[in-house]
Tab-separated table of C-alpha atoms in Angstrom:
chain	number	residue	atom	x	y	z
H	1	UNK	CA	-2.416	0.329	8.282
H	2	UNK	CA	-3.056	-2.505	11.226
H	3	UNK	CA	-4.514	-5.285	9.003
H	4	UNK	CA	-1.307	-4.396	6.394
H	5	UNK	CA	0.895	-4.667	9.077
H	6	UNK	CA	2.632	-1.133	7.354
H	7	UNK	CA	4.866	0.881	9.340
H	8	UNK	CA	7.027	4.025	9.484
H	9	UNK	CA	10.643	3.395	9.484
H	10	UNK	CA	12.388	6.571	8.310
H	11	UNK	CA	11.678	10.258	7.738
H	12	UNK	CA	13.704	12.862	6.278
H	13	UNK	CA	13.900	16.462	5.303
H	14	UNK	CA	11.720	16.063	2.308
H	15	UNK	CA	10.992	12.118	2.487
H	16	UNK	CA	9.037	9.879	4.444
H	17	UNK	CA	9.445	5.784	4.314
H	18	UNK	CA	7.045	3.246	5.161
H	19	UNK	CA	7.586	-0.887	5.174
H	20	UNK	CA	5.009	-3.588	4.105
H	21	UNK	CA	5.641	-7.451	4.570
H	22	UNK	CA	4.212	-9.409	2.159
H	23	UNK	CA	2.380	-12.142	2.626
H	24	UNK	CA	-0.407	-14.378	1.789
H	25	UNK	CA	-2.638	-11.621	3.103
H	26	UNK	CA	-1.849	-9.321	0.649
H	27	UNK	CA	-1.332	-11.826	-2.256
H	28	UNK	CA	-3.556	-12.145	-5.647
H	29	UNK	CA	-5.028	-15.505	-6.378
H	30	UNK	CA	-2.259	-16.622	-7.898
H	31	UNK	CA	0.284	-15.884	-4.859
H	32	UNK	CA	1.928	-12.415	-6.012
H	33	UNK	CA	1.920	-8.893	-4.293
H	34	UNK	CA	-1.653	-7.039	-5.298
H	35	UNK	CA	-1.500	-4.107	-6.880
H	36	UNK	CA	-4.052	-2.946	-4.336
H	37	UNK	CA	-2.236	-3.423	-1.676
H	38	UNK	CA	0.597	-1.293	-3.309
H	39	UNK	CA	-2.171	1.297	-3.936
H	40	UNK	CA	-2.687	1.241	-0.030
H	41	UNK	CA	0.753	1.425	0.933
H	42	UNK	CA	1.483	4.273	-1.051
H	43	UNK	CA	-1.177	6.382	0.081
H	44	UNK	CA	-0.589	5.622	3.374
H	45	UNK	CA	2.565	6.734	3.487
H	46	UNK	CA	2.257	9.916	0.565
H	47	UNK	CA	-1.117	10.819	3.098
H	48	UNK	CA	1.189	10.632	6.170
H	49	UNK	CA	4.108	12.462	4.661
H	50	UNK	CA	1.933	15.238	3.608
H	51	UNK	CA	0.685	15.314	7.860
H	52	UNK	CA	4.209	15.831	8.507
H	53	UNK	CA	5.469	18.397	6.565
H	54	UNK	CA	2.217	20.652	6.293
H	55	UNK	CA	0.632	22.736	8.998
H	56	UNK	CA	-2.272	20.732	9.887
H	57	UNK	CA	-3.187	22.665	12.849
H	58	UNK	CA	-5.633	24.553	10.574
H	59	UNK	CA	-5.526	22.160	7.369
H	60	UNK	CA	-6.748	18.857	7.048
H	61	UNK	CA	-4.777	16.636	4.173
H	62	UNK	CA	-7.412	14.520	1.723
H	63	UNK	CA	-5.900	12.463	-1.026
H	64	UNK	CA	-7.516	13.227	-4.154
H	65	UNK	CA	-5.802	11.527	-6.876
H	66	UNK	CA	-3.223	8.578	-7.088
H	67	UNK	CA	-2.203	6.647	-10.506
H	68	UNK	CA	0.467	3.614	-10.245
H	69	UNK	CA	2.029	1.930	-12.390
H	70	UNK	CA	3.192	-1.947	-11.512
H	71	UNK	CA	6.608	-3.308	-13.133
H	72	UNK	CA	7.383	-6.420	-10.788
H	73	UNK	CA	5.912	-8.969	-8.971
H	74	UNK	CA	7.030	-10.116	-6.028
H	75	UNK	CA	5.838	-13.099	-3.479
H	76	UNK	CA	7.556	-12.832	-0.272
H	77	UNK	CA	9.757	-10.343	1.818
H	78	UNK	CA	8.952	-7.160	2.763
H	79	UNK	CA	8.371	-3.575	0.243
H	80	UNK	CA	9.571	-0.412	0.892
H	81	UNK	CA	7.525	2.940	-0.238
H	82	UNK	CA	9.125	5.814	-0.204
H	83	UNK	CA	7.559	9.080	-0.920
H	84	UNK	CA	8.949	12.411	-2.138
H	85	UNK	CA	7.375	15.940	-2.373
H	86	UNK	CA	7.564	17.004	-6.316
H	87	UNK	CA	5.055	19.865	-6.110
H	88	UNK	CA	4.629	21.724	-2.294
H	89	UNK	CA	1.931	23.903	-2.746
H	90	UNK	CA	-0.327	25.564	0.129
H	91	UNK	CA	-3.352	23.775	-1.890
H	92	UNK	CA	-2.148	20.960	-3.348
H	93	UNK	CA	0.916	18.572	-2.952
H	94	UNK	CA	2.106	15.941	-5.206
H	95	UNK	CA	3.894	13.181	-4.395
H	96	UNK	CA	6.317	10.516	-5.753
H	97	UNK	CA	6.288	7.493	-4.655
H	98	UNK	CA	8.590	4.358	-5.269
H	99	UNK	CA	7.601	1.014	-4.022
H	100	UNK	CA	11.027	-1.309	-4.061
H	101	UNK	CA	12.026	-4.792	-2.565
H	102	UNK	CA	14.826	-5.264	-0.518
H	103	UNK	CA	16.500	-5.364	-3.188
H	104	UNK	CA	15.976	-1.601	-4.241
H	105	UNK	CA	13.963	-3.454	-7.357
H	106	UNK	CA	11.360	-0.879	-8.321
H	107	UNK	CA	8.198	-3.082	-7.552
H	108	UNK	CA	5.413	0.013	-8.714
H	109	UNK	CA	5.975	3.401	-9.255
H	110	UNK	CA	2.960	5.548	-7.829
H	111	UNK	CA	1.822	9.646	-8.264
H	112	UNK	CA	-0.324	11.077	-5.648
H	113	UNK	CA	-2.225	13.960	-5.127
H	114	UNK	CA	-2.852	15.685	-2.097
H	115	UNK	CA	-5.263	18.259	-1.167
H	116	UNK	CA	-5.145	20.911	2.352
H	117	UNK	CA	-8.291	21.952	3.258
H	118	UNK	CA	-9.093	24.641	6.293
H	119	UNK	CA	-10.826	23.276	8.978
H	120	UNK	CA	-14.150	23.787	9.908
H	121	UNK	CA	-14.675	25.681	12.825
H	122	UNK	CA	-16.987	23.571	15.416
């Protein structure tokens, strides 16, 4: 999340919302947002969301599936991902996540999976 420079800037009820500048150090060869990056983003912040609104004092959260789809470039500013529980289960989660400009511009649209696992007792 460092080298990204992503960070946490709102939390809801049932939402959590992370920001992403982007710049050339996220940038394809030819200068536009990489979808990788995106990919990153989004599981950072579906991952995170699932820490906060799960008990993880006996789970630990794994991602184990994410699929995006990217509808628009963009070169400069900043991207917003914002994820959204559409399955809570005590197993497995899924997530919705919308990556956006500051323009609320739907940038990529990304589904993850989450999984809770019991810890291991040491």
């Amino acid at each position: 999340m460092e080298t990204l420079n992503i960070e946490f800037i709102d939390v809801g009820e049932d939402f959590l919302t992370a920001k992403m500048p982007v710049t050339p150090k996220v940038h394809q060869p030819d200068g536009v947002l990489h979808g990788g990056a995106s990919v990153a983003l989004a599981e950072s912040v579906g991952s995170a969301a699932s820490y906060i609104f799960l008990d993880t004092k006996d789970f630990v959260i794994r991602g184990i599936e994410i699929s995006a789809n990217h509808l628009k470039s963009i070169k400069e500013g900043d991207v917003f991902a914002k994820a959204i529980f559409i399955h809570k289960g005590r197993t497995t989660q899924l997530w919705n996540i919308h990556i956006t400009d500051a323009q609320d511009n739907l940038i990529s649209l990304v589904k993850l999976t989450t999984i809770a696992l019991a810890k291991k007792n040491s």
